[in-house]
CSV table of C-alpha atoms in Angstrom, one decimal:
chain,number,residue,atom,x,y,z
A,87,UNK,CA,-76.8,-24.2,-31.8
A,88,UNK,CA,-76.8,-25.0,-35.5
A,89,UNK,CA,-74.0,-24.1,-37.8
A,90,UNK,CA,-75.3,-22.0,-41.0
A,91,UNK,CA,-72.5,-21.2,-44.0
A,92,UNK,CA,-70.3,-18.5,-43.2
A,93,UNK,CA,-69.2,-19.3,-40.0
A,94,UNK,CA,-72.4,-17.9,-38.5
A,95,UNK,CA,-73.9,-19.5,-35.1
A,96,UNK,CA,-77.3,-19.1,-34.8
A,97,UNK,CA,-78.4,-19.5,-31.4
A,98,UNK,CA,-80.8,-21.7,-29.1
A,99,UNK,CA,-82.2,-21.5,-26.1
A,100,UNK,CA,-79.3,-21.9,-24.1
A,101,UNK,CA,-77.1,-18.5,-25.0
A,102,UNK,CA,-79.6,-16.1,-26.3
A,103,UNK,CA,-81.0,-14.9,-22.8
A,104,UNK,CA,-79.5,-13.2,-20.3
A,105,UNK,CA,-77.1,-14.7,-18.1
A,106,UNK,CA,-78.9,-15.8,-14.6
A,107,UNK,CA,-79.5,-19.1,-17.6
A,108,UNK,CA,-76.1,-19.4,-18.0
A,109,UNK,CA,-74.7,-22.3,-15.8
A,110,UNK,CA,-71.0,-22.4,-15.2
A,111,UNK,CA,-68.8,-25.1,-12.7
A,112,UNK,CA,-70.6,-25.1,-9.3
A,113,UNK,CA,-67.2,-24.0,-7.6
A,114,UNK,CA,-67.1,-20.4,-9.0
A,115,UNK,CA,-68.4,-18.2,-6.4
A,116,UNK,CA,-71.8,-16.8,-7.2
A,117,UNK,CA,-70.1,-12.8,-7.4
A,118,UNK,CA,-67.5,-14.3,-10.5
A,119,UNK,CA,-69.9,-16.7,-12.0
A,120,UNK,CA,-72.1,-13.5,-12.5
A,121,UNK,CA,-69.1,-11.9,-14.1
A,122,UNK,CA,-68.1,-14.5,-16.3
A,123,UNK,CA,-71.4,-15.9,-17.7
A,124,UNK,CA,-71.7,-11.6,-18.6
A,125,UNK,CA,-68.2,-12.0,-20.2
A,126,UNK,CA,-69.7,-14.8,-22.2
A,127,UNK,CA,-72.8,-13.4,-23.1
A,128,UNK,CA,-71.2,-10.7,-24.3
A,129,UNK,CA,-68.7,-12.8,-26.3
A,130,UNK,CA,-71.3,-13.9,-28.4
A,131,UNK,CA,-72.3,-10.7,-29.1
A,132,UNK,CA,-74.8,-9.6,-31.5
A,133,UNK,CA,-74.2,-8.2,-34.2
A,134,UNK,CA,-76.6,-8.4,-37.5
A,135,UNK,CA,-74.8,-5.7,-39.7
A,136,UNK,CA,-71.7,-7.2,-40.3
A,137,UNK,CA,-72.4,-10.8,-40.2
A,138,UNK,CA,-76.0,-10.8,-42.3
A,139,UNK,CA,-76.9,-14.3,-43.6
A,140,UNK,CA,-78.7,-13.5,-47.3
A,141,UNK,CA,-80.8,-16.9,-47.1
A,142,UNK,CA,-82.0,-16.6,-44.0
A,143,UNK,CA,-85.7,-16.9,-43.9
A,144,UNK,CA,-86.3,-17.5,-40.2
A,145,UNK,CA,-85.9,-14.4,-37.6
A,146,UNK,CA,-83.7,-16.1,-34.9
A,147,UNK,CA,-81.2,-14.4,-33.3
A,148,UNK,CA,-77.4,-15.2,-35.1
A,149,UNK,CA,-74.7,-14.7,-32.8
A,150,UNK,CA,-71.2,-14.1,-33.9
A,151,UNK,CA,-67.8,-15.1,-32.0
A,152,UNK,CA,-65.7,-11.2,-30.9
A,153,UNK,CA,-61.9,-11.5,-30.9
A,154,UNK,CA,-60.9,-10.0,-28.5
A,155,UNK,CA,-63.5,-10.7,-26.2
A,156,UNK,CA,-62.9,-14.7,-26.6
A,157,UNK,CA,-59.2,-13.5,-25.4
A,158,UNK,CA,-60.0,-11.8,-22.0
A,159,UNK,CA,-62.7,-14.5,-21.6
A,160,UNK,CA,-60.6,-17.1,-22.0
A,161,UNK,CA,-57.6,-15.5,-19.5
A,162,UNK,CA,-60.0,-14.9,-17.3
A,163,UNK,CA,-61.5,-18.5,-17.0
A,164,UNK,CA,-57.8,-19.6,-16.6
A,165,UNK,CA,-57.0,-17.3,-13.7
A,166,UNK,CA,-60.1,-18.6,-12.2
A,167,UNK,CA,-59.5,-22.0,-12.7
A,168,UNK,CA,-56.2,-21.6,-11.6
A,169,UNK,CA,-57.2,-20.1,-7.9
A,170,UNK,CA,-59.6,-22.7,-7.8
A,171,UNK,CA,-57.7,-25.4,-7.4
A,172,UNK,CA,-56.4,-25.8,-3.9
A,173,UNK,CA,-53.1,-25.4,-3.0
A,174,UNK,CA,-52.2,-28.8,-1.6
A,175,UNK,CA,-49.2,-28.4,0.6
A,176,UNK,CA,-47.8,-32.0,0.2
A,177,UNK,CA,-44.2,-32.8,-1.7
A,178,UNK,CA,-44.5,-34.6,-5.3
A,179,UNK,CA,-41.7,-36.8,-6.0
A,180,UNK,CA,-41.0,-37.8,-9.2
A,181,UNK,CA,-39.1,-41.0,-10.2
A,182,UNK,CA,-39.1,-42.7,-14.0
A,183,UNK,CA,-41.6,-45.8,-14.2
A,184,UNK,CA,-39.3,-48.5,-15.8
A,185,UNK,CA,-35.5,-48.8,-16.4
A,186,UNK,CA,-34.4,-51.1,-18.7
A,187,UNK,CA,-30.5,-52.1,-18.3
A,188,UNK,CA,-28.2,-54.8,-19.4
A,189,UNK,CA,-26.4,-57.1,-17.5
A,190,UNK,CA,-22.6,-55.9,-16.4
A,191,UNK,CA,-24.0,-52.7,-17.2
A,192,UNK,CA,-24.7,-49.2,-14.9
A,193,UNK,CA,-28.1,-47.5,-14.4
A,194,UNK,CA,-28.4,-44.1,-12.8
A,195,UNK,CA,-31.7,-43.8,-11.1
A,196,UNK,CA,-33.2,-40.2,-10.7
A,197,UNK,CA,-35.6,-38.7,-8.0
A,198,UNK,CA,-36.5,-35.3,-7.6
A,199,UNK,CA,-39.2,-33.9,-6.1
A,200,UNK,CA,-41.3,-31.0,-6.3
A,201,UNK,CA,-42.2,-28.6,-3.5
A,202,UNK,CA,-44.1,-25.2,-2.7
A,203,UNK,CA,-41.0,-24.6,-0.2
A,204,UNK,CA,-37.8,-23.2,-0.4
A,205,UNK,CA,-35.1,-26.4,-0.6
A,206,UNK,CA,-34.2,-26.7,3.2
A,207,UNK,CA,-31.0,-28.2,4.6
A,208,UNK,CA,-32.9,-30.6,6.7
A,209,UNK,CA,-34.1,-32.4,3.2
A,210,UNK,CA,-33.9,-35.8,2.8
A,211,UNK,CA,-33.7,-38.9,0.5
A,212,UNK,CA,-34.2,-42.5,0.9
A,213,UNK,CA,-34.1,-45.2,-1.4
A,214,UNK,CA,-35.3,-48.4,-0.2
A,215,UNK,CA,-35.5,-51.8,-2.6
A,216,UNK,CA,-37.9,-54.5,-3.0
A,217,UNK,CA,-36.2,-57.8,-5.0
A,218,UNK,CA,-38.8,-59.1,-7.7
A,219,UNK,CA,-41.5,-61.7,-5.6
A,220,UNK,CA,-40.2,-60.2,-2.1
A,221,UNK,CA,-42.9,-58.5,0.6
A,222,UNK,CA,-40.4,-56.4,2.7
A,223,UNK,CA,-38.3,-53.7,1.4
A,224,UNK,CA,-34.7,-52.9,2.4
A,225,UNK,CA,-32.9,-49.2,3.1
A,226,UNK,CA,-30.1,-49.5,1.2
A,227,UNK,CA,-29.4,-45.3,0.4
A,228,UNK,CA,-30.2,-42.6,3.1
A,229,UNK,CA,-29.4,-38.9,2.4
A,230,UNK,CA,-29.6,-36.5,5.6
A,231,UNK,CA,-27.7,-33.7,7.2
A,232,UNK,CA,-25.8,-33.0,4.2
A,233,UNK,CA,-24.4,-36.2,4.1
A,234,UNK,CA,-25.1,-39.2,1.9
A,235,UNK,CA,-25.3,-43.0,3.6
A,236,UNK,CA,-24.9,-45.3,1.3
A,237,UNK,CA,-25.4,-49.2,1.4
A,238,UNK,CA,-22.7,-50.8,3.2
A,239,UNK,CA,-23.8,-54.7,4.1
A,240,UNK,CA,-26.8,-55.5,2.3
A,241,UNK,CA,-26.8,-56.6,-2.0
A,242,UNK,CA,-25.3,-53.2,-2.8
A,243,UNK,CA,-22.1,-52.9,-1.2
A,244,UNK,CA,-19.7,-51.1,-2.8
A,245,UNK,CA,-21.9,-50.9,-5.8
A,246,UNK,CA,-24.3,-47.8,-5.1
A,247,UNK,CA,-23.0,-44.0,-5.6
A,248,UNK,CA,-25.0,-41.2,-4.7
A,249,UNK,CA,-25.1,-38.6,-7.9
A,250,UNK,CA,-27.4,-36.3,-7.2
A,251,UNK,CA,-27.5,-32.5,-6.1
A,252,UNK,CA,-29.9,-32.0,-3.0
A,253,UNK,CA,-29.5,-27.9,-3.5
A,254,UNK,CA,-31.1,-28.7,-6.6
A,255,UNK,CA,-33.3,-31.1,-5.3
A,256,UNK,CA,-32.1,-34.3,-7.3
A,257,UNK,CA,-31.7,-37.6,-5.2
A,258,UNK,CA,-30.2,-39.5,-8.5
A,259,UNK,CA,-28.5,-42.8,-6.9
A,260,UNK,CA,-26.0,-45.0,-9.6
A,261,UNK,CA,-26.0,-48.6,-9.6
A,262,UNK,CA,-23.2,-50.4,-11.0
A,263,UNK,CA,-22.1,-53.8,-12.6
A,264,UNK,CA,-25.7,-55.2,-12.6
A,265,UNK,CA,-26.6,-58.3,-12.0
A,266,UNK,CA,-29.9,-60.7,-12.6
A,267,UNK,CA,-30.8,-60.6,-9.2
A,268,UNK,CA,-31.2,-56.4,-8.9
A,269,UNK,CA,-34.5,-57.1,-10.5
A,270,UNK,CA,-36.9,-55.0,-8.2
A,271,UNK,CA,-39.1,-51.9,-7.2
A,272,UNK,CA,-36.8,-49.0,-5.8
A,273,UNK,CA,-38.5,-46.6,-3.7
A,274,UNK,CA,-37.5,-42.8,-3.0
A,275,UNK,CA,-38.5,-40.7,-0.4
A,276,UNK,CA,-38.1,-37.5,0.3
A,277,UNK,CA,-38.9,-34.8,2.6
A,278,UNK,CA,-38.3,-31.1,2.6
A,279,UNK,CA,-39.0,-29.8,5.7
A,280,UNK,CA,-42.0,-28.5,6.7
A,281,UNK,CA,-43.0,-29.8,3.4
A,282,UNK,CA,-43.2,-33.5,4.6
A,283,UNK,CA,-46.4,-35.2,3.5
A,284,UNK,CA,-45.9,-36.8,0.4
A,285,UNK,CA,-46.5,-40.1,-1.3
A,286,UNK,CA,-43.0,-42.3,-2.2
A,287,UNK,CA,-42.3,-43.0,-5.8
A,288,UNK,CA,-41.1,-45.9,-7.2
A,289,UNK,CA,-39.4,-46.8,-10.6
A,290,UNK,CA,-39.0,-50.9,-11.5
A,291,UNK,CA,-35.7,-51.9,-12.9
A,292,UNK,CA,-35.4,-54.7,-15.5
A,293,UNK,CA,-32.1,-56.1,-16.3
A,294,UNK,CA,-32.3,-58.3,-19.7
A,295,UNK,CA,-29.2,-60.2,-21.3
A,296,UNK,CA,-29.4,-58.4,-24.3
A,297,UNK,CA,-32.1,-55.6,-25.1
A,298,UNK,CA,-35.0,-56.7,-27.2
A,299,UNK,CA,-36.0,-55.4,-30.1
A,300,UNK,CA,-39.8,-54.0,-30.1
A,301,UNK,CA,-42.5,-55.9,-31.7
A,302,UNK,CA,-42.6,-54.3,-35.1
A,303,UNK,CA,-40.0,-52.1,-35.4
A,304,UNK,CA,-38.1,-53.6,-37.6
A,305,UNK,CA,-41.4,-55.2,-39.6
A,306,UNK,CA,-42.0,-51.7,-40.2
A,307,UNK,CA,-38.3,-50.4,-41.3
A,308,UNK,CA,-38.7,-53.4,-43.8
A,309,UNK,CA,-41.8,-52.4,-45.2
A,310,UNK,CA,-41.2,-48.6,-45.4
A,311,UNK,CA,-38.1,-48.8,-46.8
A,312,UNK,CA,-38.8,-51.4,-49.8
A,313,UNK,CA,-42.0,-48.8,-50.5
A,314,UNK,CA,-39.5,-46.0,-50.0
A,315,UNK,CA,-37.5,-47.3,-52.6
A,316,UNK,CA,-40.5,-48.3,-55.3
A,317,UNK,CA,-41.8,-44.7,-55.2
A,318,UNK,CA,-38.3,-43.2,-55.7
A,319,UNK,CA,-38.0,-45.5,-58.3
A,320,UNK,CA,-41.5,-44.6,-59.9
A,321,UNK,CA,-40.5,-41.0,-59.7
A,322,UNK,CA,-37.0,-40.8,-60.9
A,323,UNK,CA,-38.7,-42.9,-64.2
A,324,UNK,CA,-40.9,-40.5,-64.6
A,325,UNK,CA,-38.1,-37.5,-64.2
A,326,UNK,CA,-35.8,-38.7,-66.7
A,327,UNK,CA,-38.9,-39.4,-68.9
A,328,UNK,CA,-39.1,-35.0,-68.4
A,329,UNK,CA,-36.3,-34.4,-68.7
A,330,UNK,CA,-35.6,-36.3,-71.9
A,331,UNK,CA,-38.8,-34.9,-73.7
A,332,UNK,CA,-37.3,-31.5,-72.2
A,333,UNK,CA,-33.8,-31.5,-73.6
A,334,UNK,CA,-35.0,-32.3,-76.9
A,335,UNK,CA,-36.9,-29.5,-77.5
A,336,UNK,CA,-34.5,-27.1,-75.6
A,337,UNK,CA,-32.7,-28.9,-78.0
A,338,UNK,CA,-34.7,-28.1,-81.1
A,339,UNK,CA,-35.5,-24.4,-79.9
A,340,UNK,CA,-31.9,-23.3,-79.8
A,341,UNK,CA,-31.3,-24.7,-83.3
A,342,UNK,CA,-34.4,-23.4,-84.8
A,343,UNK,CA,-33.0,-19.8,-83.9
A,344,UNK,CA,-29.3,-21.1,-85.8
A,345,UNK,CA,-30.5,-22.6,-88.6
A,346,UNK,CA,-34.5,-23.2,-88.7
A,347,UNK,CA,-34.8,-26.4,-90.9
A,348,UNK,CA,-32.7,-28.6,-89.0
A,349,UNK,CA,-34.4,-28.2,-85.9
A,350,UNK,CA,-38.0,-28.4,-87.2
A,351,UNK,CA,-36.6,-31.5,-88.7
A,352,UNK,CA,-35.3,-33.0,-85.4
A,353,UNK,CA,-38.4,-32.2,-83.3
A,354,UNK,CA,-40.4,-34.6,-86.3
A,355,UNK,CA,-37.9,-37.9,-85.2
A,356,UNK,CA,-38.7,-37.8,-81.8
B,109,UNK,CA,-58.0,-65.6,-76.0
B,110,UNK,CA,-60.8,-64.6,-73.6
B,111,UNK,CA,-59.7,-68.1,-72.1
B,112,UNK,CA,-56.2,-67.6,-71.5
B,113,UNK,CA,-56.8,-63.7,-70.0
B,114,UNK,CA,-59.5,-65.3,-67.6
B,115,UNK,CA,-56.7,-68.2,-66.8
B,116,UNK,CA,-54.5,-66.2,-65.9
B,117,UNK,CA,-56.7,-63.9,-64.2
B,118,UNK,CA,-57.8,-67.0,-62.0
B,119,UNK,CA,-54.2,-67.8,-61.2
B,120,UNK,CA,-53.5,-64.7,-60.2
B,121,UNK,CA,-56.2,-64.1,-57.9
B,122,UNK,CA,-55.8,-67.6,-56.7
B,123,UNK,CA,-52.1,-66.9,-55.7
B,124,UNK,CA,-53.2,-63.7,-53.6
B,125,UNK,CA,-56.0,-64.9,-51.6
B,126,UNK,CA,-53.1,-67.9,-50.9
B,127,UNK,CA,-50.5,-64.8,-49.2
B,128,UNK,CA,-53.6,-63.9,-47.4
B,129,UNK,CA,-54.0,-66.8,-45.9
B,130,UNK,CA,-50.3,-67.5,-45.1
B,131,UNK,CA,-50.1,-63.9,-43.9
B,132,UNK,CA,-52.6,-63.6,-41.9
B,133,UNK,CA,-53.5,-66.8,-40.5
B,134,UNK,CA,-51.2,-67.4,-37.2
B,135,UNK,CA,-50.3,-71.4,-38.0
B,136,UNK,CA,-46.8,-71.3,-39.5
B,137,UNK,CA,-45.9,-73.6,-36.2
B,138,UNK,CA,-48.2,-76.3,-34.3
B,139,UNK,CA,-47.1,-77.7,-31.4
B,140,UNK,CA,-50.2,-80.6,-30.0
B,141,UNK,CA,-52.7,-77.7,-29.6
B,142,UNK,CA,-50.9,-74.3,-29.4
B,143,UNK,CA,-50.8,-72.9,-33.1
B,144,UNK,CA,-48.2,-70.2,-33.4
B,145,UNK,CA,-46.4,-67.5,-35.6
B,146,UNK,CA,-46.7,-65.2,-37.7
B,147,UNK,CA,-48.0,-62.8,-35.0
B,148,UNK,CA,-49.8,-64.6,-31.8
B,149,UNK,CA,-49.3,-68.1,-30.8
B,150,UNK,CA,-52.8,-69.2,-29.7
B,151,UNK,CA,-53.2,-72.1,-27.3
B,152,UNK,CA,-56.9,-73.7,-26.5
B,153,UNK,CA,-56.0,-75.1,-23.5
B,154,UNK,CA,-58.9,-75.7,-20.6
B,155,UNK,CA,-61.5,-74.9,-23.1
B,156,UNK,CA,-60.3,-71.3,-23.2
B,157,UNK,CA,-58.4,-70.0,-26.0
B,158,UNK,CA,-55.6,-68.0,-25.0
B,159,UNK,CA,-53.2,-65.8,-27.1
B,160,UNK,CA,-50.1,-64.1,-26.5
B,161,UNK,CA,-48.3,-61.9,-28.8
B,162,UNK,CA,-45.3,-64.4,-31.1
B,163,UNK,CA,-41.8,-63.0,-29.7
B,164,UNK,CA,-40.2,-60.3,-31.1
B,165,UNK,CA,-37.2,-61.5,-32.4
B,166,UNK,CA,-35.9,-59.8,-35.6
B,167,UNK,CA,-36.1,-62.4,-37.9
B,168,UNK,CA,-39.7,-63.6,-36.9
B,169,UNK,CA,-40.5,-59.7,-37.9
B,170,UNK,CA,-38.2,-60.0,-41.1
B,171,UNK,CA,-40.7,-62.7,-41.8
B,172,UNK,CA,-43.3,-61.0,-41.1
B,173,UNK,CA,-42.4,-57.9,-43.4
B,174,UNK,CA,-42.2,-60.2,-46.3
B,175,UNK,CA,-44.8,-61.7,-46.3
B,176,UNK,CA,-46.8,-57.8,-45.9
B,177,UNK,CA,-44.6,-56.5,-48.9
B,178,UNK,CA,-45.4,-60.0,-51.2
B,179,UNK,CA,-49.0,-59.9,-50.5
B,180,UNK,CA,-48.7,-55.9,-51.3
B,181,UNK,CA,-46.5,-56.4,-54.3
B,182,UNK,CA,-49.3,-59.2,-55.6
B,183,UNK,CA,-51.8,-57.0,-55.0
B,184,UNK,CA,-50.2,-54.1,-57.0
B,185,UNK,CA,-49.6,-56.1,-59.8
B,186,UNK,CA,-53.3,-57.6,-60.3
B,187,UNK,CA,-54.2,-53.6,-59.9
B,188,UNK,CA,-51.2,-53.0,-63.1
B,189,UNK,CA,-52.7,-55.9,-65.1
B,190,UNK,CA,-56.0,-54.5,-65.1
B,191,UNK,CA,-54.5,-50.9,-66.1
B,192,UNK,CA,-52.3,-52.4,-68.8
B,193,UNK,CA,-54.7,-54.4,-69.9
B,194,UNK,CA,-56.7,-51.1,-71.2
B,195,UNK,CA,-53.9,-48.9,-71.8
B,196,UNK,CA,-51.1,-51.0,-73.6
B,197,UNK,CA,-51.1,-51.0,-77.2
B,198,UNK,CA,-51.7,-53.9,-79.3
B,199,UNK,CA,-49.0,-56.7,-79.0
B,200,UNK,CA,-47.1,-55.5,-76.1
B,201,UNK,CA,-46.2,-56.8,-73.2
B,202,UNK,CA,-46.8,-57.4,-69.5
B,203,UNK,CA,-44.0,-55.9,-68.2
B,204,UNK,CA,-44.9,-53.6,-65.2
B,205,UNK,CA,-47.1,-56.5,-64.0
B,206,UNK,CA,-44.4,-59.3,-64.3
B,207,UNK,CA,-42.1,-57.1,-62.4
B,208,UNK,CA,-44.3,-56.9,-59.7
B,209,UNK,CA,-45.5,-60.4,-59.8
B,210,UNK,CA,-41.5,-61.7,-59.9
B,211,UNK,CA,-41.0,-59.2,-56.6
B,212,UNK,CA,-43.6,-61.0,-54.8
B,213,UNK,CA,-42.5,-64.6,-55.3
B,214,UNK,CA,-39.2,-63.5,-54.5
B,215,UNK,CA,-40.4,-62.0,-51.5
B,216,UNK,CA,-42.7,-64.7,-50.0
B,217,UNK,CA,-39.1,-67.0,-51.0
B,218,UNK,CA,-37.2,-64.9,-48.8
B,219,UNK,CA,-39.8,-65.0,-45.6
B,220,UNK,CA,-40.4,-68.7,-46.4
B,221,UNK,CA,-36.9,-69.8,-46.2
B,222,UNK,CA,-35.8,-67.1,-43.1
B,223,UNK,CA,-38.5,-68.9,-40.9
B,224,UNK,CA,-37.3,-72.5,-42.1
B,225,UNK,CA,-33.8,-71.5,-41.3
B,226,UNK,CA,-34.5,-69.7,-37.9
B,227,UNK,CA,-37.2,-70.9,-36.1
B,228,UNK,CA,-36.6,-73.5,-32.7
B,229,UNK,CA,-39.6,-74.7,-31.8
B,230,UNK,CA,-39.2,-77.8,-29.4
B,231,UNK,CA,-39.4,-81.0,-30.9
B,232,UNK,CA,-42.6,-82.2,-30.9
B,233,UNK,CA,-43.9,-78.9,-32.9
B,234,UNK,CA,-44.7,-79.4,-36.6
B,235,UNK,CA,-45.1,-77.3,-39.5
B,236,UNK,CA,-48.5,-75.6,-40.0
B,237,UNK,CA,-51.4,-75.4,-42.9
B,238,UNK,CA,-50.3,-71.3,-43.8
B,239,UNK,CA,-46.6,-72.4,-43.5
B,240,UNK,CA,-47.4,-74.8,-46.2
B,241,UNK,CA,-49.1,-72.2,-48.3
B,242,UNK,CA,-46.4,-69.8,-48.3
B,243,UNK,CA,-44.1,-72.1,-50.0
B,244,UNK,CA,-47.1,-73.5,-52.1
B,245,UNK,CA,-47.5,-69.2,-53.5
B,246,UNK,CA,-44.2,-69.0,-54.3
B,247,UNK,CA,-44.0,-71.2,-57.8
B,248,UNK,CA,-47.8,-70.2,-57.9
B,249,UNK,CA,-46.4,-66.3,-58.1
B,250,UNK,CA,-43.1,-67.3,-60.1
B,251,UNK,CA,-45.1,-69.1,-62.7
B,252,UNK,CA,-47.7,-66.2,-62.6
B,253,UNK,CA,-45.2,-63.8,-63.4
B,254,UNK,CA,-43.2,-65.2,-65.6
B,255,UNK,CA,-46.8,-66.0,-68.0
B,256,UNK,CA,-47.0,-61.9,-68.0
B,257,UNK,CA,-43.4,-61.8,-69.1
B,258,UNK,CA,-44.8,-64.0,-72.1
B,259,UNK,CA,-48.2,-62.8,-73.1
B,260,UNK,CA,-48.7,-60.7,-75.7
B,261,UNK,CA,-51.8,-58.0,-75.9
B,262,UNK,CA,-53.8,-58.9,-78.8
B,263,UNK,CA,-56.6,-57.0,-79.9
């Protein structure tokens, strides 16, 4: 398809025929692809009155794009798409990737999930942890029969509280007063029953001394300020060079109406 | 007079390919074979050559924005000479230019003397060829701007 002035499409090979040419996505079933590759060809419908080309010299075919025929296409392509893809029964769990954190300092780590189910009150959450270089994970968080279990004799004694709303389908555990060695993979599980295939997610924590500053930022605050500050400096020159030459001859127009001479006069000094 | 304008002409391209260099080259620090800062440190080690990014501590990219805005500033003010140099009427001066000029020195001063002041490499690192050439641009811009400040448009 070639692109003349004017917005005009005139068309190939590919378009101009009927539909049975017309090849869609090899999932559509035959009945719909029909259907749809009609939609399109009528979308491109043709239409030589309003849309005339004045240089055109050779007779092919110019297609214009319809409005509201692009609309319902396009809505109906989505709906298709949509029951296309297949409804996968499993629970996705969602955890962040990376928390950064300070020494001393807390870090609430959030899980939730989603699910084609209704919330149950069987659900359940796990946590489990993996220190940095280790091969076996620990349980250290378990959330079932409406009850939270939370670490009692491994590395997060007394430090772990459960913060989350299982009605709402968060599993958000807090860790407090961090420490250099809580450097590790956390893992969350959870299961809504019968919704219980599902792969675990896991979000890495990093605890740093102090938090670094990212490559460049400050490189680039530097440089965009010192910029900043030349252009305003360029422009407010070049303002109060306006508005000088302005004032004057305000200046000299109000005293031409008083007393004529005077002003004429003072327009000639500057 | 055609002597002098090329002269300083010379100098002042001569003083910006110099910021280029110290910009842009990464050998403010050598330490045996790993050359380091402004932005990798590069290490040719086993016959490879292997870089990692310089770290990211704020005054290493304090550094590294001066040195940007002086080689900008240098620029900008070769690009105002050749604009004055039609446009200013006869016997005036260089300002605009020697503004500019002035900024960068000051600029390449600042980032020259943060890095002395800041950086720890261990002990047996040394300074490098474009840390040298940062503090050789300096005068070289000072001097360079402070000739604009002096010369006079003739006809």
């Amino acid at each position: 398809m070639t692109r003349t002035r004017g917005g005009v499409f005139s068309c190939g090979s590919l378009l101009c025929p009927p539909s049975r040419h017309l090849f869609l996505h090899p999932s559509i079933p035959p009945s719909l692809h029909r259907i749809l590759s009609l939609l399109l060809w009528k979308t491109f419908t043709f239409d030589k009155q309003t849309f005339h080309h004045p240089s055109s010299h050779h007779t092919a075919r110019h297609v214009v794009f319809s409005g509201d025929r692009m609309i319902t296409l396009l809505t109906v392509i989505s709906v298709v798409l949509l029951a296309s893809v297949p409804r996968s029964e499993s629970i996705v769990i969602y955890t962040g990737w990376e928390r950064h954190a300070l020494v001393g300092s807390d870090v609430r780590l959030s899980c939730s999930f989603f699910s084609w189910h209704w919330t149950s009150e069987d659900v359940t959450f796990s946590w489990s942890y993996r220190p940095d270089g280790a091969k076996d994970s620990i349980s250290i968080f378990h959330y079932t029969g409406g009850a939270p279990y939370v670490d009692n004799k491994g590395p997060f004694r007394d430090r772990l509280e459960f913060v989350g709303n299982p009605a709402r389908r968060d599993g958000s555990i807090l860790l407090k007063n961090l420490d250099f060695g809580d450097n590790g993979t956390f893992t969350c599980d959870a299961k809504n029953p019968p919704d219980i295939v599902g792969r675990s997610s896991s979000v890495r924590l990093l605890v740093f001394e102090k938090v670094p500053v990212q490559a460049g930022v400050i490189t680039g605050a530097i440089i965009g300020v010192v910029l900043g500050l030349l252009v305003l400096v360029v422009a407010i020159y070049y303002l109060m060079r306006f508005l000088v030459a302005r004032r004057v001859f305000s200046l000299s127009v109000s005293k031409k109406k008083g007393k004529g001479k005077e002003g004429s006069q003072q327009k000639q000094i500057f | 007079m055609l002597v002098v304008l090329v002269g300083v002409m010379i100098l002042h391209l001569l003083d910006l390919i110099l910021l280029i260099i110290s910009t842009a080259l990464n050998a403010w620090l050598v330490d045996g074979d790993l050359s380091t800062d402004l932005w990798y440190g590069c290490t040719s080690k086993n016959g490879g050559y292997h870089c990692k990014q310089s770290i990211s501590e704020d005054w290493l990219q304090a550094v590294q924005a001066l040195m940007v805005l002086s080689v900008l500033f240098c620029l900008l003010s070769f690009v105002f000479f050749l604009c004055q140099l039609f446009t200013l009427v006869k016997g005036g001066r260089f300002y605009f230019t020697a503004i500019f000029q002035i900024l960068a020195s000051l600029f390449v001063m600042s980032g020259a003397i943060i890095y002395t002041v800041m950086n720890n490499g261990p002990e047996s690192s040394s300074y490098g060829h474009a840390y040298v050439l940062a503090w050789v641009a300096f005068p070289l811009s000072l001097v360079s701007g402070l000739i604009y400040i002096v010369l006079r448009k003739k006809e």
